[in-house]
Amino acid sequence: MYKVLVFAGTTEGYEICRFLADHKIETKGFVATEYGSKSLTENEFLTVQTGRLDAADMEEVFLQEKPEMVLDATHPYAAEVTVNIRTACENTQTAYYRVLREAGEHEDRAVYVDSVQAATDYLNQTQGNVLLTTGSKELAGFTGMKDYQNRLYARVLSLPNVMKACAELGFEGKHLIGMQGPFSRELNAAMLRQYDCRYLVTKDTGKAGGFQDKIDAALECDAVPVIIGRPLKEEGMSVRECKRFLTEHFSLAHRPHITLLGIGMGSQKLLTVQGKNSLDQADLLIGARRMVDSVKRPGQDVFVEYRSQEIRDYIDAHPEYDNIVIVLSGDVGFYSGARKLLEVLCQDRKSEEERDSSAQNNTEIEIQCGISSVVYFMSQIGLSWDDAKIVSAHGRGCNLISHICYTEKVFSILGTSDGVAVLAEKLVKYGMGDVLLYVGENLSYENEKIFVKPASELTEYKGDPLSVICAVNENAGTRLETHGIRDEEFIRGKAPMTKEEVRTVSLSKLRLTADSVCYDVGAGTGSLSIEMALRAHQGQVWAIEKKEDAVELIHRNKVKFAADNLEIVEGLAPEALKDLPTPTHAFIGGSSGNLKEIVKLLLEKNPQVRIVINCITLETVSEALETAKEFGFEENEIVQLSAARSKAIGRYHMMMGENPIYIITLQNPGK
């Protein structure tokens, strides 16, 4: 007994048969010819019967098999067969469903006729060669055309009996084209040009019948499409709707194959062969508008979306799609949304016991790489990228100035129309106006733009947001991997400055990372702020200072050391800290008697913040110890540092002591 009987003979019918068999639903497919049977492979869940059935034969089969339903996926022009199937279902009280291929997209330049005779009448009023793509069964109707043997070029199946029948009607030689489809737009266009055809005759066989490829080819070649409309005005389900119906009816697990595809910069010419094949086979395309528009195929279903959760929700809600391609710009492994998308698509995994029945866990996800912007752009400007620092400033925090200071070659993705100008302005500000900026916009598109200029000439440049740069700094220095800028290198005034030895120990106790977010409370000249900013070069440093003259010194030192990730706040702590980002580290060099309040605010912002306090007076030490006791820090370390420097007196050197300092480290307060 079969649950479903499918009358196939069309690509839609074959697809439905395979869909049911793949989901282990006992199915019997009916095809009229041996050619149709070759399109289906029998297996445990699919049986194929070849041969034509009349209404009586159908009734007998339905009564014998007692299927849950009959699916009529026959050709739109097989009107008599459809009537027989429907009548047999009514007589045997069997559920009947019609599966129709979707209509193609017609163009205003096409001519529509109701029948072959109407097409012949129209063509008799024209001049020029005609490519017939309606099949051998309709050829007899075109023999009434004037001079049909010279004007008409008939394309039919290359079967011996078909070729013989066509020859008997007078179609022979180059006017009889024996070929097996499907025919692409390019092949249709080639035939139209080869035979200098001014007209193409076709039936509206819908998207799956290659209809749209014929129309597109005709319009490309300035040939007029003559379209014979469908003989029946039917209602039914599309293949997609049928799959959804079957999924719900039989409670089938949704097992789509999902491909995350990197499409490069966007041009079709940069797609990989693997990517082109995946796009050709996709029945659903998902991605941002610009990307799906650049690669979608005619008649392909599209969901315009880039947000990960919305994409997953749509896939879950549409089980009719088996082969889904999600297109992503560039390469899926290079600053791509693929990482977040994978997390969302694979989240909420069920337990081992439920996995076999879980639709989500049966989802197969494939990742296919594309050509990244760095590979393409660097090849276009003739520079290698194996020694370049590769980063992205598109929608993320990135201290490009720091990279350019210490790396000779820096590639970055930008994301705003003024991105080049902002970067160039900063480079000029920090004394690096001679850095060369290679700029690339709209890579791979027709309006691609690539040029190179020094930063000093680009401070007012307005470009396209879709851009990249490569900064070449021949004077790049070596990054300071350990603390230890000499005191003499800082611009100094009357403001107090934490001395070199004390800075070194204090920074060591802070244990900064490259992306730390740090406060320097009571920054003075900013010597410690500068070293923090150079160490946490991809993080942020906030220098808080209440004195106006000291604030000016910090600004000057920021420019001298190109500490672009250093922000300066003029004010008194803790009030000046309230609106700042959450810190991971804090150094307190001056508290103006507000130490306890400052520590309290820091802990409110981040209970795990690491705090280092410098104390010169015993009163400040006492205040720090009391604060540490009140908050019950698990890590509570005090280091007393006494340093002395040599001073030349004649031919002798004497050690001159610096003021002793207490360095207190606090972290992990009690509950």
XYZ file of C-alpha atoms in Angstrom:
671
model
C 0.000 0.000 0.000
C 1.301 3.424 -0.947
C 0.505 6.522 1.066
C 0.872 8.846 -1.925
C 0.393 8.355 -5.667
C 2.111 10.976 -7.820
C 1.340 11.502 -11.488
C 4.673 12.925 -12.592
C 6.222 13.352 -16.032
C 7.390 16.880 -15.139
C 10.315 18.213 -13.144
C 7.817 19.164 -10.436
C 6.519 15.612 -10.262
C 10.015 14.144 -10.078
C 10.934 16.588 -7.323
C 7.857 15.716 -5.261
C 8.536 11.977 -5.648
C 12.108 12.361 -4.462
C 11.007 14.600 -1.592
C 8.536 12.001 -0.323
C 10.979 9.114 -0.704
C 13.723 11.048 1.084
C 11.332 11.454 4.009
C 10.488 7.736 3.968
C 6.899 8.083 2.744
C 5.790 5.110 0.607
C 5.242 6.637 -2.826
C 4.331 5.423 -6.299
C 5.159 7.639 -9.259
C 3.395 7.340 -12.626
C 5.143 8.453 -15.831
C 3.889 8.087 -19.379
C 7.166 7.350 -21.186
C 10.450 5.530 -20.737
C 12.192 8.915 -20.815
C 10.198 9.967 -17.753
C 11.100 6.781 -15.893
C 14.804 7.512 -16.364
C 14.386 10.721 -14.399
C 13.433 8.811 -11.259
C 15.414 6.174 -9.384
C 13.430 3.544 -7.540
C 14.315 2.750 -3.932
C 12.807 1.316 -0.760
C 10.203 4.084 -0.586
C 9.659 4.893 -4.272
C 8.206 2.724 -7.056
C 7.873 3.977 -10.630
C 5.235 2.745 -13.091
C 5.649 3.550 -16.796
C 2.769 3.718 -19.271
C -0.339 5.760 -19.996
C -3.515 5.149 -17.954
C -7.056 6.048 -18.887
C -9.701 7.017 -16.334
C -10.800 3.408 -15.789
C -7.234 2.239 -15.206
C -6.764 5.017 -12.675
C -9.901 4.098 -10.757
C -8.740 0.504 -10.534
C -5.329 1.560 -9.177
C -6.870 3.932 -6.628
C -9.266 1.285 -5.322
C -6.467 -1.266 -5.051
C -3.853 0.977 -3.374
C -6.209 3.096 -1.236
C -3.679 5.984 -0.961
C -4.069 8.863 1.455
C -3.874 11.230 -1.485
C -3.162 11.607 -5.195
C -0.902 14.389 -6.402
C -1.414 15.522 -9.997
C 1.907 17.037 -11.134
C 1.357 16.468 -14.851
C 2.260 19.013 -17.528
C 0.132 22.204 -17.659
C -0.855 21.300 -21.219
C -1.845 17.701 -20.434
C -5.447 18.806 -19.943
C -7.057 15.448 -20.745
C -4.829 13.595 -18.270
C -5.703 16.046 -15.516
C -9.431 15.592 -16.181
C -9.039 11.788 -16.010
C -7.116 11.908 -12.704
C -9.625 14.258 -11.125
C -12.596 12.157 -12.304
C -11.028 8.931 -11.012
C -10.403 10.539 -7.619
C -13.999 11.754 -7.406
C -15.371 8.313 -8.311
C -13.183 6.540 -5.726
C -13.446 9.271 -3.070
C -9.678 9.731 -3.068
C -8.134 13.042 -1.950
C -6.914 14.939 -5.027
C -4.357 17.771 -5.088
C -3.076 19.627 -8.139
C 0.584 20.655 -8.269
C 1.206 23.426 -10.801
C 4.461 24.954 -11.859
C 4.612 28.674 -11.237
C 3.934 30.957 -14.164
C 6.934 32.666 -15.688
C 7.600 36.389 -15.641
C 6.189 37.814 -18.867
C 7.548 40.896 -20.552
C 5.520 43.711 -22.126
C 7.190 43.111 -25.485
C 5.694 39.609 -25.804
C 2.715 38.694 -27.987
C 0.065 36.480 -26.354
C -2.154 34.105 -28.315
C -4.710 31.505 -27.250
C -3.755 28.619 -29.523
C -1.376 27.249 -32.151
C -3.791 28.396 -34.866
C -3.750 31.935 -33.421
C 0.056 31.850 -33.378
C 0.065 30.765 -37.051
C -2.338 33.555 -37.990
C -0.146 36.120 -36.252
C 3.092 34.887 -37.833
C 1.514 34.946 -41.308
C 1.353 38.731 -40.927
C 5.074 39.026 -40.171
C 8.408 38.482 -41.863
C 11.561 36.844 -40.527
C 12.664 33.461 -39.258
C 10.918 31.746 -36.340
C 12.328 29.414 -33.660
C 9.619 26.937 -32.576
C 10.064 25.517 -29.057
C 6.600 24.053 -28.534
C 7.555 20.424 -29.230
C 6.806 17.950 -32.002
C 3.118 17.421 -31.171
C 2.220 20.965 -32.228
C 4.230 21.057 -35.478
C 1.357 19.985 -37.713
C -0.533 23.131 -36.709
C 2.266 25.328 -38.037
C 2.349 23.755 -41.511
C -0.477 26.099 -42.517
C 1.954 29.014 -42.416
C 3.078 30.547 -45.658
C 6.593 29.442 -46.592
C 6.820 27.515 -43.304
C 9.593 25.209 -44.591
C 11.927 28.199 -45.011
C 10.836 30.396 -42.094
C 10.417 27.871 -39.283
C 13.191 26.212 -37.236
C 11.690 23.489 -35.052
C 13.447 22.278 -31.893
C 12.244 18.831 -30.810
C 13.398 15.779 -28.839
C 16.130 13.797 -30.590
C 14.162 10.522 -30.667
C 14.095 8.526 -33.922
C 10.309 8.349 -34.136
C 10.007 12.076 -33.402
C 12.564 13.034 -36.036
C 10.819 10.800 -38.602
C 7.390 12.326 -37.902
C 8.790 15.844 -38.228
C 10.483 15.042 -41.521
C 7.174 13.739 -42.877
C 5.675 17.177 -42.112
C 8.389 18.836 -44.178
C 10.831 19.810 -41.412
C 14.319 18.623 -42.284
C 17.946 19.663 -42.589
C 18.918 22.724 -40.573
C 15.230 23.507 -39.996
C 14.910 20.465 -37.709
C 16.914 20.705 -34.468
C 16.968 17.491 -32.432
C 18.109 18.233 -28.872
C 17.300 17.334 -25.299
C 16.837 20.151 -22.766
C 17.061 21.899 -20.435
C 18.154 24.917 -22.461
C 19.863 27.858 -20.787
C 19.327 31.481 -21.724
C 22.738 31.491 -23.389
C 21.964 28.428 -25.535
C 18.567 29.808 -26.570
C 20.209 33.094 -27.526
C 22.898 31.294 -29.516
C 20.239 29.446 -31.554
C 18.295 32.633 -32.238
C 21.428 34.319 -33.537
C 22.592 31.254 -35.495
C 19.363 31.082 -37.502
C 18.702 34.841 -37.505
C 15.287 34.349 -35.898
C 13.088 37.398 -35.307
C 10.428 35.417 -33.394
C 10.425 32.688 -30.731
C 7.275 30.634 -30.174
C 6.762 28.985 -26.788
C 4.092 27.815 -24.428
C 3.845 29.348 -20.961
C 5.252 26.278 -19.257
C 6.226 28.175 -16.117
C 9.510 28.595 -14.288
C 10.474 24.924 -14.182
C 9.877 24.445 -17.911
C 12.682 26.759 -18.983
C 10.113 29.360 -20.016
C 11.883 32.354 -18.521
C 15.191 31.410 -20.150
C 13.444 31.490 -23.531
C 11.859 34.880 -22.877
C 15.103 36.400 -21.602
C 17.025 35.058 -24.599
C 14.447 36.414 -27.068
C 14.532 39.890 -25.549
C 18.332 39.817 -25.491
C 18.380 39.064 -29.219
C 15.603 41.569 -30.100
C 13.317 38.682 -31.060
C 9.601 38.863 -30.282
C 8.322 36.141 -27.899
C 5.058 34.652 -29.113
C 3.448 33.002 -26.080
C 0.680 30.431 -26.317
C -1.300 30.693 -23.075
C -2.273 27.763 -20.862
C -5.297 25.769 -22.069
C -6.826 25.395 -18.604
C -7.337 28.017 -15.917
C -6.399 25.798 -13.013
C -5.879 26.304 -9.327
C -3.314 24.314 -7.427
C -0.220 24.302 -5.281
C 3.259 25.226 -6.331
C 6.034 22.745 -5.586
C 7.037 24.838 -2.564
C 3.481 24.919 -1.248
C 3.126 21.189 -1.861
C 6.257 20.394 0.124
C 5.006 22.535 2.983
C 1.626 20.812 2.871
C 3.242 17.357 2.884
C 5.561 18.320 5.738
C 2.620 19.374 7.878
C 0.360 16.494 6.781
C 2.890 13.759 7.559
C 4.651 15.660 10.413
C 7.944 15.403 8.543
C 11.233 16.546 10.016
C 12.608 19.632 8.322
C 16.076 18.724 7.056
C 17.306 21.520 4.803
C 20.796 21.740 3.424
C 22.050 25.221 4.314
C 25.065 26.747 2.613
C 26.804 29.817 3.998
C 28.348 31.184 0.810
C 30.984 33.881 0.538
C 30.319 35.703 -2.743
C 33.380 37.938 -2.756
C 32.889 41.669 -3.272
C 29.641 41.144 -5.166
C 30.452 40.828 -8.860
C 29.328 37.639 -10.594
C 32.748 37.312 -12.222
C 34.420 36.726 -8.846
C 32.146 33.871 -7.750
C 33.919 30.559 -7.298
C 32.810 27.596 -9.423
C 31.625 25.912 -6.232
C 29.623 29.025 -5.357
C 28.000 29.180 -8.802
C 26.930 25.546 -8.537
C 25.417 26.124 -5.101
C 23.474 29.152 -6.347
C 22.197 27.215 -9.381
C 20.840 24.457 -7.116
C 19.320 26.683 -4.429
C 15.560 26.878 -4.065
C 15.836 29.726 -1.534
C 18.345 32.555 -1.441
C 18.821 34.635 1.733
C 20.919 37.749 2.276
C 21.101 41.524 2.257
C 19.444 43.228 -0.716
C 22.662 44.240 -2.485
C 24.065 40.725 -2.290
C 21.005 38.708 -3.322
C 20.356 41.069 -6.238
C 23.871 40.498 -7.535
C 23.699 36.676 -7.633
C 20.049 35.554 -7.732
C 18.865 33.300 -10.549
C 15.655 33.850 -12.573
C 12.629 32.527 -10.733
C 14.565 31.886 -7.530
C 12.784 32.506 -4.233
C 14.482 35.227 -2.195
C 14.260 36.323 1.434
C 15.973 39.668 1.967
C 17.403 39.609 5.490
C 20.806 39.847 7.180
C 19.884 39.477 10.881
C 20.776 36.036 12.198
C 17.734 35.318 14.379
C 15.277 36.477 11.719
C 16.989 34.187 9.191
C 16.674 31.176 11.481
C 13.019 31.967 12.258
C 12.219 32.158 8.543
C 13.931 28.848 7.776
C 12.089 27.151 10.645
C 8.777 28.554 9.389
C 9.282 27.413 5.774
C 9.924 23.656 5.638
C 9.215 23.616 1.904
C 12.791 24.671 1.141
C 15.360 21.884 0.968
C 18.386 23.672 -0.442
C 19.017 27.075 1.117
C 21.925 29.391 0.326
C 22.728 32.313 2.614
C 24.984 34.757 0.790
C 27.592 36.750 2.686
C 29.941 39.400 1.351
C 33.614 38.608 0.890
C 34.875 35.438 2.492
C 32.914 33.732 5.278
C 36.076 33.556 7.395
C 37.129 37.200 7.018
C 35.216 39.663 9.242
C 32.005 37.975 8.186
C 28.577 37.550 9.727
C 29.008 33.784 9.340
C 30.240 33.319 12.918
C 27.140 34.845 14.517
C 24.884 33.133 11.985
C 26.370 29.725 12.752
C 25.837 30.260 16.472
C 22.169 31.096 15.929
C 21.520 28.292 13.437
C 23.074 25.714 15.775
C 21.726 26.982 19.102
C 19.234 25.141 21.318
C 20.547 21.662 20.507
C 18.401 18.980 22.027
C 19.397 16.073 24.186
C 20.906 12.882 22.758
C 17.592 11.026 23.128
C 15.741 13.625 21.041
C 18.320 14.172 18.333
C 17.027 11.621 15.842
C 13.625 13.314 15.756
C 14.867 16.879 15.962
C 14.460 18.867 12.744
C 17.093 21.395 13.719
C 19.672 18.755 14.523
C 19.122 17.129 11.141
C 20.015 20.375 9.413
C 23.186 20.113 7.361
C 25.249 23.296 7.259
C 28.001 23.757 4.707
C 30.454 26.655 4.592
C 31.877 27.755 1.253
C 34.599 30.376 1.098
C 34.708 33.336 -1.243
C 37.350 35.782 -2.419
C 38.016 38.273 0.367
C 38.464 41.995 -0.200
C 42.037 41.877 1.116
C 43.091 39.269 -1.467
C 41.436 41.117 -4.338
C 42.502 44.652 -3.372
C 46.123 43.855 -2.578
C 46.477 42.070 -5.904
C 45.010 45.090 -7.684
C 47.541 47.492 -6.131
C 50.404 45.046 -6.594
C 51.335 44.589 -2.930
C 51.743 41.374 -0.980
C 49.591 40.962 2.110
C 51.454 38.240 3.977
C 53.338 40.914 5.964
C 50.382 43.280 6.425
C 48.347 43.884 9.559
C 44.768 43.044 8.584
C 41.929 44.642 10.574
C 38.418 46.020 10.146
C 37.047 49.371 11.292
C 33.585 48.615 9.883
C 31.134 48.625 12.776
C 33.788 47.781 15.368
C 36.334 49.490 17.588
C 39.745 49.583 15.955
C 42.682 51.850 16.741
C 44.022 52.190 13.202
C 46.497 54.887 14.232
C 48.241 52.494 16.612
C 48.567 49.838 13.911
C 49.888 52.327 11.366
C 52.404 53.733 13.867
C 54.045 50.375 14.430
C 53.336 48.388 11.228
C 54.657 49.294 7.795
C 51.627 47.920 5.963
C 48.044 47.975 7.338
C 44.910 46.806 5.495
C 41.517 47.798 6.869
C 37.866 47.655 5.864
C 36.121 51.007 6.353
C 32.416 51.597 6.684
C 31.589 55.297 6.276
C 31.834 57.809 3.438
C 34.189 60.000 5.497
C 36.277 57.088 6.802
C 39.288 57.953 4.630
C 39.148 61.648 5.559
C 38.861 60.938 9.292
C 41.857 58.596 9.171
C 43.903 61.030 7.065
C 43.113 63.910 9.422
C 44.307 61.902 12.416
C 47.500 60.868 10.642
C 48.276 64.498 9.870
C 47.503 65.470 13.478
C 49.984 62.895 14.766
C 52.710 63.937 12.333
C 52.218 61.116 9.819
C 50.870 63.057 6.849
C 53.368 61.369 4.532
C 51.821 57.913 5.067
C 50.552 56.578 1.731
C 46.892 55.573 1.661
C 45.800 53.153 -1.063
C 42.014 53.486 -1.340
C 39.610 51.005 -2.968
C 35.885 51.626 -3.435
C 33.110 49.453 -4.905
C 35.577 46.660 -5.527
C 34.700 44.372 -8.463
C 31.752 46.545 -9.591
C 31.645 48.597 -12.786
C 32.210 51.792 -10.775
C 35.272 50.375 -9.011
C 37.742 53.086 -7.952
C 41.324 52.491 -6.788
C 43.942 55.192 -6.163
C 46.839 56.155 -3.868
C 47.694 59.488 -2.220
C 49.540 60.669 0.905
C 47.294 61.185 3.933
C 47.947 64.940 3.829
C 45.985 65.166 0.552
C 42.928 63.225 1.751
C 41.768 65.112 4.854
C 38.612 66.340 3.097
C 37.957 63.335 0.873
C 34.394 62.035 0.584
C 34.090 58.557 -0.845
C 31.889 55.507 -0.908
C 31.121 53.732 2.393
C 31.897 50.419 0.654
C 35.655 50.917 0.807
C 39.000 49.559 2.005
C 42.430 51.096 2.563
C 46.008 49.971 2.760
C 48.252 52.354 4.723
C 51.965 52.139 3.961
C 54.200 53.766 6.609
C 57.886 53.451 5.740
C 58.783 55.075 9.073
C 56.847 52.632 11.238
C 58.444 52.065 14.631
C 58.666 49.072 16.943
C 55.795 48.646 19.375
C 56.668 49.116 23.039
C 56.183 45.590 24.382
C 57.403 46.479 27.894
C 56.874 49.587 29.982
C 59.697 52.071 30.128
C 59.428 55.411 28.316
C 62.080 57.717 29.719
C 60.837 60.662 31.787
C 62.703 63.071 29.495
C 60.586 62.044 26.499
C 57.383 63.464 28.009
C 56.379 67.085 27.649
C 56.487 68.344 31.236
C 55.272 71.412 33.038
C 54.563 72.141 36.655
C 52.081 69.271 36.958
C 53.258 66.249 38.977
C 54.461 63.230 37.012
C 54.712 59.603 38.069
C 58.387 58.740 37.679
C 59.685 56.079 35.323
C 60.482 53.408 37.954
C 57.149 53.849 39.692
C 55.270 53.750 36.366
C 56.982 50.484 35.484
C 55.982 48.737 38.716
C 52.468 50.246 38.763
C 51.764 49.183 35.179
C 53.111 45.722 35.936
C 50.621 45.437 38.803
C 47.750 46.538 36.525
C 48.354 43.583 34.154
C 46.850 45.275 31.112
C 45.833 43.456 27.956
C 45.684 44.804 24.410
C 41.941 45.550 24.678
C 41.723 46.791 28.276
C 39.491 49.728 29.205
C 41.426 51.791 31.752
C 40.920 54.854 33.941
C 43.827 57.054 35.028
C 42.386 59.096 37.896
C 44.470 62.161 38.702
C 46.507 61.828 35.509
C 48.867 64.790 35.995
C 51.031 65.141 32.867
C 49.551 61.929 31.495
C 52.772 59.899 31.540
C 51.025 56.840 32.928
C 47.989 57.400 30.661
C 50.273 57.394 27.625
C 51.962 54.120 28.574
C 48.583 52.564 29.354
C 47.278 53.636 25.926
C 50.314 52.236 24.109
C 50.033 48.959 25.991
C 46.223 48.617 25.599
C 46.480 49.746 21.982
C 43.151 48.197 20.932
C 41.337 49.233 24.094
C 40.473 52.615 25.606
C 42.167 54.788 28.192
C 40.448 57.649 30.008
C 42.644 60.270 31.670
C 40.763 62.182 34.379
C 42.385 65.387 35.601
C 40.925 68.413 37.402
C 43.687 70.972 36.717
C 43.478 72.934 33.471
C 47.252 73.242 32.920
C 47.721 69.492 33.472
C 44.905 68.731 30.994
C 46.735 70.787 28.378
C 49.929 68.780 29.000
C 48.048 65.494 28.542
C 46.680 66.715 25.186
C 50.193 67.628 24.021
C 51.624 64.272 25.109
C 48.750 62.449 23.403
C 49.673 64.065 20.085
C 53.413 63.449 20.568
C 52.956 59.723 21.182
C 49.998 59.335 18.741
C 47.898 57.805 21.519
C 44.636 57.941 19.562
C 42.821 55.645 21.995
C 43.390 58.072 24.899
C 40.416 60.251 25.871
C 40.871 63.173 28.261
C 38.238 64.240 30.783
C 38.627 67.468 32.723
C 36.908 67.100 36.071
C 36.958 65.753 39.598
C 36.439 62.098 40.448
C 34.129 60.356 41.180
C 31.627 62.678 39.396
C 33.770 62.776 36.244
C 33.684 58.957 36.003
C 29.934 58.407 36.052
C 29.275 58.567 32.292
C 32.417 56.731 31.178
C 32.409 53.156 29.757
C 32.788 50.226 32.149
C 36.455 49.859 33.126
C 38.474 46.676 33.320
C 41.365 48.458 35.084
C 41.815 51.665 37.051
C 44.890 53.525 38.266
C 44.433 56.123 40.991
C 47.309 58.547 41.294
C 45.364 61.360 42.907
C 41.986 61.197 44.626
C 41.604 64.644 46.266
C 40.351 62.913 49.412
C 37.603 60.967 47.549
C 39.321 57.586 47.415
C 36.533 55.591 49.045
C 33.853 57.153 46.824
C 35.958 56.538 43.705
C 36.499 52.863 44.571
C 32.795 52.433 45.335
C 31.831 53.809 41.905
C 34.410 51.629 40.152
C 32.984 48.515 41.805
C 29.440 49.520 40.843
C 30.563 49.750 37.217
C 32.534 46.499 37.315
C 32.834 44.338 40.468
C 35.910 42.628 38.932
C 37.778 45.833 38.070
C 41.510 45.703 38.911
C 42.640 48.770 40.874
C 46.156 50.063 41.491
C 46.628 53.017 43.867
C 49.794 55.097 44.328
C 50.185 56.682 47.752
C 52.891 59.172 48.771
C 51.576 60.346 52.136
C 50.877 58.111 55.107
C 47.416 59.610 55.357
C 46.609 58.377 51.846
C 47.996 54.946 52.755
C 45.714 54.856 55.767
C 42.712 55.868 53.635
C 43.549 53.168 51.101
C 43.884 50.472 53.766
C 40.580 51.479 55.338
C 38.895 51.329 51.919
C 40.387 47.910 51.217
C 39.143 46.637 54.569
C 35.648 48.038 54.075
C 35.144 46.304 50.718
C 36.946 43.116 51.747
C 39.156 42.652 48.666
C 40.498 39.112 48.312
C 43.579 40.437 46.536
C 45.056 43.125 48.733
C 48.743 43.733 48.097
C 50.996 46.572 49.247
C 54.417 47.240 47.746
C 56.664 49.953 49.196
C 59.085 51.204 46.531
C 62.194 53.294 47.201
C 64.252 54.251 44.186
C 67.476 56.219 43.877
C 69.200 57.665 40.836
C 72.877 58.426 40.411
C 74.084 62.003 40.110
C 77.558 62.941 38.838
C 79.587 65.110 41.247
C 82.919 65.731 39.621
C 84.456 62.351 38.874
C 82.210 60.667 41.432
C 78.593 59.519 41.372
C 76.232 59.746 44.308
C 72.826 58.068 44.637
C 70.017 60.562 45.146
C 66.892 59.036 46.651
C 63.388 59.628 45.268
C 60.390 59.901 47.542
C 59.247 56.448 48.691
C 55.909 55.337 47.249
C 53.300 52.783 48.277
C 51.738 50.788 45.446
C 48.495 49.116 46.523
C 46.731 46.532 44.312
C 43.059 45.632 44.927
C 40.738 43.135 43.206
C 37.842 40.764 43.964
C 35.835 42.444 46.730
C 33.891 40.406 49.248
C 30.190 39.821 48.658
